[in-house]
Every structure is written in structure tokens, then in C-alpha cells.
mmCIF file of C-alpha atoms in Angstrom:
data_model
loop_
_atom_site.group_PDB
_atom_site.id
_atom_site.type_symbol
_atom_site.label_atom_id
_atom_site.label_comp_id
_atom_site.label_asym_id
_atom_site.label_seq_id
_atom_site.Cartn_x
_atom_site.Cartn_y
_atom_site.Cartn_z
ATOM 1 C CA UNK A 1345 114.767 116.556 97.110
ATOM 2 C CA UNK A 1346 118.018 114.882 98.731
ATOM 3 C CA UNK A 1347 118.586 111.458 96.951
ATOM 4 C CA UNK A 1348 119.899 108.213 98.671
ATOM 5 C CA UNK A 1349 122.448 105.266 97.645
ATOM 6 C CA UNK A 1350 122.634 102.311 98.747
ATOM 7 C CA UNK A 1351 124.054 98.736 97.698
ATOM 8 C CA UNK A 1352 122.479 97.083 94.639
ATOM 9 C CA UNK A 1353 122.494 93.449 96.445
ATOM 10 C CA UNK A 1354 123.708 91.827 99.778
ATOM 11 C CA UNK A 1355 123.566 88.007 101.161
ATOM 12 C CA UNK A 1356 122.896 86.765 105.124
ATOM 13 C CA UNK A 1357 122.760 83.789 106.551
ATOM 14 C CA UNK A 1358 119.283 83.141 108.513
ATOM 15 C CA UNK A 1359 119.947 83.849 111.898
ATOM 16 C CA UNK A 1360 122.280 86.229 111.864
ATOM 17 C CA UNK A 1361 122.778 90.045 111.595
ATOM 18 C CA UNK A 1362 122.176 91.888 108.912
ATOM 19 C CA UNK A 1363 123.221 95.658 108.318
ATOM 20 C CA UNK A 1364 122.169 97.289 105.493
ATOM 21 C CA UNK A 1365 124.162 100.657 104.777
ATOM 22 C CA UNK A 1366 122.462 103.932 103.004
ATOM 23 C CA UNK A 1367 124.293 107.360 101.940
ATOM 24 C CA UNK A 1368 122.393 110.773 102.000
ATOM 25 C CA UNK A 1369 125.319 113.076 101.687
ATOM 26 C CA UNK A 1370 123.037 115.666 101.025
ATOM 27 C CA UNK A 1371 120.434 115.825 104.140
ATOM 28 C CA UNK A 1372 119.141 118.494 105.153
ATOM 29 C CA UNK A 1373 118.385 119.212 108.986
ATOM 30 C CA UNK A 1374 114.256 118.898 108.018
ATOM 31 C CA UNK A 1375 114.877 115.712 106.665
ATOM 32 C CA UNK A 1376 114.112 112.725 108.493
ATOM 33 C CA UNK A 1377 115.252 108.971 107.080
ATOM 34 C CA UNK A 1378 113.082 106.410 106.040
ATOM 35 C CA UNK A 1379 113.093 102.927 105.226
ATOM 36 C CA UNK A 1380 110.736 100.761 104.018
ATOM 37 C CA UNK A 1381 110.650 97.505 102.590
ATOM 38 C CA UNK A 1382 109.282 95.459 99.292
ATOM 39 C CA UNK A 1383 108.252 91.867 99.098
ATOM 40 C CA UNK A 1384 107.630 90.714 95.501
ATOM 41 C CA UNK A 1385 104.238 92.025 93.754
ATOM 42 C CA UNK A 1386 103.573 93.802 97.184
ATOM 43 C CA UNK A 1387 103.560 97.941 97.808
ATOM 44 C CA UNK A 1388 106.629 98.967 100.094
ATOM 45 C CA UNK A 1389 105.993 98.545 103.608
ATOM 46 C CA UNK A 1390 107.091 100.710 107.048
ATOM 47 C CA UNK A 1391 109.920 99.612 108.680
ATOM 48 C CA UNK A 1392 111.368 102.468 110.791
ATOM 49 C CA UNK A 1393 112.288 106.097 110.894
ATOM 50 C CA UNK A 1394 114.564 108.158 112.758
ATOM 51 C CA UNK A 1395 116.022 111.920 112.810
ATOM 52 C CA UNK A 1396 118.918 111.885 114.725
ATOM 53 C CA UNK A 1397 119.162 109.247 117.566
ATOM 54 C CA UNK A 1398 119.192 105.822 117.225
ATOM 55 C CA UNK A 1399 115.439 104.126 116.863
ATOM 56 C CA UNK A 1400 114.445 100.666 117.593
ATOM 57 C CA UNK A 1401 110.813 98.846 116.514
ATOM 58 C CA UNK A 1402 110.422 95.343 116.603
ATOM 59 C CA UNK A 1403 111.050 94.401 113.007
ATOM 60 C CA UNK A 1404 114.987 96.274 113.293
ATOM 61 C CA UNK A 1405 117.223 99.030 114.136
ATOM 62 C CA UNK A 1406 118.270 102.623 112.653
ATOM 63 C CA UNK A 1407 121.577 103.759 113.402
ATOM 64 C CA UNK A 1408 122.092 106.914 112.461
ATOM 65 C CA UNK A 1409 125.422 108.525 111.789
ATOM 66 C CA UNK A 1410 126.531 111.852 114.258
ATOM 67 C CA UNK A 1411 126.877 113.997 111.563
ATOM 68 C CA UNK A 1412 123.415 112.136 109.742
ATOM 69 C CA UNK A 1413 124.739 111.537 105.814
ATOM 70 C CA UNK A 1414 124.574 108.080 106.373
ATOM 71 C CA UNK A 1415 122.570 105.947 108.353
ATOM 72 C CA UNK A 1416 122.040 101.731 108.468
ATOM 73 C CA UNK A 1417 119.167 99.403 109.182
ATOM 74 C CA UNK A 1418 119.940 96.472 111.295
ATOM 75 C CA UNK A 1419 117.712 92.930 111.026
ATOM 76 C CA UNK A 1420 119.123 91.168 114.350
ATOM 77 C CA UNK A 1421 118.167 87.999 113.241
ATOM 78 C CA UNK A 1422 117.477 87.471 109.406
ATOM 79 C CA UNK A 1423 114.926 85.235 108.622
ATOM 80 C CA UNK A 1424 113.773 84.166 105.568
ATOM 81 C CA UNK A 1425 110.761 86.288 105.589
ATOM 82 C CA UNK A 1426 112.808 89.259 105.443
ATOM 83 C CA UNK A 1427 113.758 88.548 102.470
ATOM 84 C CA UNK A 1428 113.223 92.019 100.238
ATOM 85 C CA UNK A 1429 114.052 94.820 98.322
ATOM 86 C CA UNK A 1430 114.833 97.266 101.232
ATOM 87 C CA UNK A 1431 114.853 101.122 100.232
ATOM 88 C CA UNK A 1432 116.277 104.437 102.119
ATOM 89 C CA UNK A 1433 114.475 107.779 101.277
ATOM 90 C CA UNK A 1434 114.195 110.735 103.212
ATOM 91 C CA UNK A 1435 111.011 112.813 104.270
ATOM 92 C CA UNK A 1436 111.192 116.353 105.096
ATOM 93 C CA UNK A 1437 109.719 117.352 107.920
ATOM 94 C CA UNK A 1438 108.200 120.933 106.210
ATOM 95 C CA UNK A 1439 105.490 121.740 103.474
ATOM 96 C CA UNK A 1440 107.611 119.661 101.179
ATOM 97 C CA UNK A 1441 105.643 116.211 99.037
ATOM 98 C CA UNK A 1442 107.565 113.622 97.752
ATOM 99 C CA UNK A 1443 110.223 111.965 98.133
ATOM 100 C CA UNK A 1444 112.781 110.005 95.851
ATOM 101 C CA UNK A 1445 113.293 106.458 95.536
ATOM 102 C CA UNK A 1446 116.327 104.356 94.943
ATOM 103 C CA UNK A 1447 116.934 101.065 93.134
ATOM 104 C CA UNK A 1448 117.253 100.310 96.742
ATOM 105 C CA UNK A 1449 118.980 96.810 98.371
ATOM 106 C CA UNK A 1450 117.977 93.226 97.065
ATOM 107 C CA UNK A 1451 118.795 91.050 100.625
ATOM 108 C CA UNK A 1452 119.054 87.523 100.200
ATOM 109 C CA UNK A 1453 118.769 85.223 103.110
ATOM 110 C CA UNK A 1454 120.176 81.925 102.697
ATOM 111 C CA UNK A 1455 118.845 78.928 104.763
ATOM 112 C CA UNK B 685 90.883 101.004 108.758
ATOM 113 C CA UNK B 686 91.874 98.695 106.157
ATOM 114 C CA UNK B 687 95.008 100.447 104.917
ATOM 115 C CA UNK B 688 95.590 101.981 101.662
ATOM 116 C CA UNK B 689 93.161 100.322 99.058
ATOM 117 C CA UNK B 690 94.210 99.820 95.196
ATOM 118 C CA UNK B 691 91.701 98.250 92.329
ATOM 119 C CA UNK B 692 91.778 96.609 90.537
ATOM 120 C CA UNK B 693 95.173 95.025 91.142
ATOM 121 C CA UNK B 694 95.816 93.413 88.027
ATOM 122 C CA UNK B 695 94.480 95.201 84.645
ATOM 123 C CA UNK B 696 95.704 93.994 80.966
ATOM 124 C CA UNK B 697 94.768 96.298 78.340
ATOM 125 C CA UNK B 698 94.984 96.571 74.649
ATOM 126 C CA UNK B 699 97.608 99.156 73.159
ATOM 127 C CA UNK B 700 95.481 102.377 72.986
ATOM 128 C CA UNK B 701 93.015 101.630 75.303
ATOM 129 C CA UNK B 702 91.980 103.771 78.269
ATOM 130 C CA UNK B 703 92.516 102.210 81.340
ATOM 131 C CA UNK B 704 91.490 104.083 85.074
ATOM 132 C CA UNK B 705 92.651 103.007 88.501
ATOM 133 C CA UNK B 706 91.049 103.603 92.366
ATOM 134 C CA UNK B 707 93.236 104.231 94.970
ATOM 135 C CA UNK B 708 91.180 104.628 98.758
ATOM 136 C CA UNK B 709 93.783 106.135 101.070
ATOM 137 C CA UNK B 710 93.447 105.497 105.014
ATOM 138 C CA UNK B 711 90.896 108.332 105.708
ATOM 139 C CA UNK B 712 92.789 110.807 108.357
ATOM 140 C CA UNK B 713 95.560 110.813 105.710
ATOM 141 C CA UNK B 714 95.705 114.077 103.997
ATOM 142 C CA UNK B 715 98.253 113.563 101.498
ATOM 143 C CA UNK B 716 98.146 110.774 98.525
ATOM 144 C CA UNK B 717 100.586 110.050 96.136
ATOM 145 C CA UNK B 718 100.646 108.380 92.978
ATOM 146 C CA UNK B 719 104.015 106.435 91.788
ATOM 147 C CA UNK B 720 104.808 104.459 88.990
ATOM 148 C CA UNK B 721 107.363 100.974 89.379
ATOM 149 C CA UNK B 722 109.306 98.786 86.854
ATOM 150 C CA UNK B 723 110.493 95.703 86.954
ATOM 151 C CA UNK B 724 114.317 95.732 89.120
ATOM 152 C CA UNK B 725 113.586 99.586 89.625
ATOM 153 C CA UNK B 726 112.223 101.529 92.548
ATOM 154 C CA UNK B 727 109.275 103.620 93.002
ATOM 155 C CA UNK B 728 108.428 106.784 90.348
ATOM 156 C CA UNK B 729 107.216 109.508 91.804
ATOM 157 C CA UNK B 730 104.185 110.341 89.551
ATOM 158 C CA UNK B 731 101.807 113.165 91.124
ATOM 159 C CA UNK B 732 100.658 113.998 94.803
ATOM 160 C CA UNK B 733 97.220 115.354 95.920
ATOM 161 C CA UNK B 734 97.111 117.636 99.371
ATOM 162 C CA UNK B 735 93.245 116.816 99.945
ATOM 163 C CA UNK B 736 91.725 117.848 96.904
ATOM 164 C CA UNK B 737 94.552 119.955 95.595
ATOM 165 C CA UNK B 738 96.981 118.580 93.329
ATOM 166 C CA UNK B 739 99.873 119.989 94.292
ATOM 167 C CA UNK B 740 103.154 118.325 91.959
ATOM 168 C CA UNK B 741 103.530 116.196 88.748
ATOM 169 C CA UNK B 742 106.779 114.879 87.432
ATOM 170 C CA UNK B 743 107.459 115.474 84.060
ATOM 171 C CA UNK B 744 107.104 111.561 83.036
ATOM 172 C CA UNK B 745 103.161 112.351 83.662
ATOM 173 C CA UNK B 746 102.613 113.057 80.054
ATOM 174 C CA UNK B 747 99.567 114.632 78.800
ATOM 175 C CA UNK B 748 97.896 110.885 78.416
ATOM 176 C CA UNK B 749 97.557 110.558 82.248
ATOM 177 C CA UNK B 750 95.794 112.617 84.536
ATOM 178 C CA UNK B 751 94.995 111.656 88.034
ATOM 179 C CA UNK B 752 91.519 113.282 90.252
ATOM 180 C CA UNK B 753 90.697 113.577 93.989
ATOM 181 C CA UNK B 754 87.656 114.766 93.677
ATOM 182 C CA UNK B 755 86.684 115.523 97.251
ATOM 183 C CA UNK B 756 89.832 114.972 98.933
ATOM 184 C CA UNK B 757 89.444 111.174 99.752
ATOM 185 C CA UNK B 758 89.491 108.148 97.256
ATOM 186 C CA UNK B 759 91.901 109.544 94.171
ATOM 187 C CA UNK B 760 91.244 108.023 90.090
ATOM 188 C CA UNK B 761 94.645 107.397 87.525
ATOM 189 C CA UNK B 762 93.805 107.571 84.118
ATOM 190 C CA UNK B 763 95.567 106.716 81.193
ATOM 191 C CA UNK B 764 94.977 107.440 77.680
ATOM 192 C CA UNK B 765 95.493 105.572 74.104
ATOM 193 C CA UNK B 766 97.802 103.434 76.022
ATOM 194 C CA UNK B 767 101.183 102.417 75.060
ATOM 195 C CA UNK B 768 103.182 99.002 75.963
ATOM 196 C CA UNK B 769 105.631 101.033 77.446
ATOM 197 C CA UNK B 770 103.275 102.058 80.118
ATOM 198 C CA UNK B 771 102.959 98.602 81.474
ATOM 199 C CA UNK B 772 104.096 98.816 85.214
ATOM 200 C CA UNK B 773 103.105 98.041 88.869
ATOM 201 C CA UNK B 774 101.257 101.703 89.783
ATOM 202 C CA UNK B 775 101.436 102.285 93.748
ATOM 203 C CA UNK B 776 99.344 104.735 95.671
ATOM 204 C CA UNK B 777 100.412 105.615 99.035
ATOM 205 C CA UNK B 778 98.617 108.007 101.322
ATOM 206 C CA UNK B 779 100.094 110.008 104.709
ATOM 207 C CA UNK B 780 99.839 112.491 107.027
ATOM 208 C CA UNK B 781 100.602 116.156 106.571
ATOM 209 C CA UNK B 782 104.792 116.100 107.907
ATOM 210 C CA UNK B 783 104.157 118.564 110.783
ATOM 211 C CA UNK B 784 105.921 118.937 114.148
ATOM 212 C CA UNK B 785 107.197 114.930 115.277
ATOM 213 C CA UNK B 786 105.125 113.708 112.268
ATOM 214 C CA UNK B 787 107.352 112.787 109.334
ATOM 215 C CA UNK B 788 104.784 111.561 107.193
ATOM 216 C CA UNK B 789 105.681 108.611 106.684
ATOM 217 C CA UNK B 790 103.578 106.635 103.746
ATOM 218 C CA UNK B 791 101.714 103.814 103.824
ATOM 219 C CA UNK B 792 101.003 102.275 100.342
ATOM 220 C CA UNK B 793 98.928 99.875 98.791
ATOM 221 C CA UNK B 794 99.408 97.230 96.889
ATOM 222 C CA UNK B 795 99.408 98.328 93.647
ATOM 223 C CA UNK B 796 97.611 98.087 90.098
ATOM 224 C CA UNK B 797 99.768 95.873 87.428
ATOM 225 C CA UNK B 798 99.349 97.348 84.508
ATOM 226 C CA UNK B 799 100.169 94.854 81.190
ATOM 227 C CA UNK B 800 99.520 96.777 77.871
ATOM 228 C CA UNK B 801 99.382 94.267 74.949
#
């Protein structure tokens, strides 16, 4: 299964933007991106998912690349609550099971 | 539904001990997966059941665990003559079957902590 990478650790001010980047180099046209996110002693949690066009929920953003080996989450507004260990992965859309975690991206939002 | 369900969510365990977890996936979910997490690191994949069917194990499941879904809904983890280095957070997450605008995205619970002493 294709693997992800993304930055070990990255800072934001509350209130303002956040983009968080993530490589996959090696996605396949099946594969759709993930992310989901981890608050301390919690399972990860849904945050979005897109294939190919740009996706918005209301907790963020995925923009996804044209050519799709790299993709980024957007927070608009960064609160402190959103505070996490956010992780990339992708899912393949066929007969395929898991998928592979990363380390993934501490974000630290500063008051 | 309630979500993916995990119990207990704390265990500590003597060193050779057998220990078993409960996972209770949301019930139109076909698919359940078992993953193992360490302190700083991400998510293990572990095993994953296709109803009843276990369909893939890594190669870290060593012969000391072996995980059941009986009849395709709730899903058991057991370890054997446990060591300290299995101590870890162990996640179940259930989904859908990935078919057609469905990526399958999981939903997990919230984990057994595992603390072998």
C-alpha cells in the first residue's frame, strides 16, 4: 500500500490559518486521501477525504494537487481545540484492507 | 449508533498474563480492523476481519495474539504470556466495504491501553 510523509511538527497562532502539507508520491488512481486526526489518549478521528477536487466540511479544507502526489489540509481558523496529531493515509477505493499510517503532524496552537 | 466501542479501555497486566480485548464496531460496517499504537508513533496495522473472515495479518502479529469475529459483528484481541514490550494503546476501527463513491473511510474507537508490568 502507497505510504505518506508529512512534517514531524508545525506551530499556529489561534486564529489563523493553518496548512498542513502531505506527500504520496506513489498514489495510485484507486486511491483516495484521508486525513484524520488524534487528540491525546483518544482513537483518530474523521476529518475529510477527497479524490481529486478540492473538498470542504466544516472542521477544514483538502486541496488536492492536479497531478494528486500531494495534497494539504487547511484549518481556517486554528483554535486551540485543534490542537492534534493530524495524519494523511490513503484508502483504495477496490477490494484492498488497510491502510498505512505515518508518524503523522504534531500542530501546536499557541494562544 | 454509538460509534465504534472498545473495553475495557485501560487494562494493566502482569508479564505473562493473558489479557483479551472487545471491540463493537458500528453495525452496517463490514470491515474491522485491529491496530496497535506507541507512544510518539502512529497507528500499526495489526489484522482486519471482512465480516467473519479474517482476511490480513502483519507479520508483528506473532503467534501470542490472535484476534476472532465470530459472527461477523463484535471482534475479541487476545494476547498470550504477555511481554512488557506489548504495552500499547490497541485501536479498533470498523468501515464500510470501499465500493463505488464509498472510500471506506474508518471510524475508530477509543482504544484499550495496554500496561504490562
Amino acid at each position: 500500500d502507497a505510504k505518506t510523509t508529512q512534517p514531524n511538527s508545525m506551530e499556529s497562532n489561534e486564529e489563523e490559518p493553518v496548512h498542513l502539507p502531505c506527500n504520496h508520491s506513489t498514489i495510485s488512481g484507486t486511491d483516495y486521501i484521508h486525513w484524520y486526526r488524534q487528540l491525546p489518549s483518544q482513537g483518530p478521528e474523521y476529518v475529510i477525504h477527497g479524490l481529486t477536487s478540492n473538498v470542504n466540511n466544516r472542521m477544514a479544507s483538502l486541496a488536492i494537487a492536479e497531478d494528486r502526489k500531494s495534497s494539504t489540509l487547511i484549518l481556517h481558523r486554528a483554535t486551540l481545540r485543534d490542537a492534534a496529531v493530524y495524519y494523511c493515509i490513503l484508502r483504495p477505493n477496490t477490494n484492498a484492507g488497510k491502510s498505512t499510517f505515518g508518524d503523522g503532524t504534531t500542530l501546536t496552537v499557541k494562544p | 449508533d454509538t460509534g465504534v466501542s472498545q473495553n475495557p479501555r485501560h487494562k494493566i497486566t502482569k508479564r505473562g498474563q493473558n489479557v483479551t480485548f472487545r471491540c463493537d464496531p458500528i453495525s452496517e460496517h463490514n470491515r474491522l480492523y485491529w491496530y496497535r499504537q506507541t507512544l510518539g508513533q502512529g497507528p500499526e496495522f495489526l489484522t482486519y476481519f471482512q465480516n467473519e473472515a479474517q482476511l490480513e495479518k502483519s507479520r508483528l502479529l506473532s503467534d501470542r495474539f490472535s484476534a476472532e469475529r465470530p459472527k461477523g459483528s463484535f471482534s475479541t484481541l487476545e494476547i498470550q504470556r504477555t511481554e512488557q514490550g506489548d504495552s500499547a494503546m490497541y485501536l479498533c476501527a470498523s468501515s464500510p466495504v470501499p465500493v463505488g463513491t464509498s472510500s471506506g473511510g474508518y471510524t475508530f474507537g477509543s482504544g484499550t491501553r495496554l500496561t504490562v508490568v
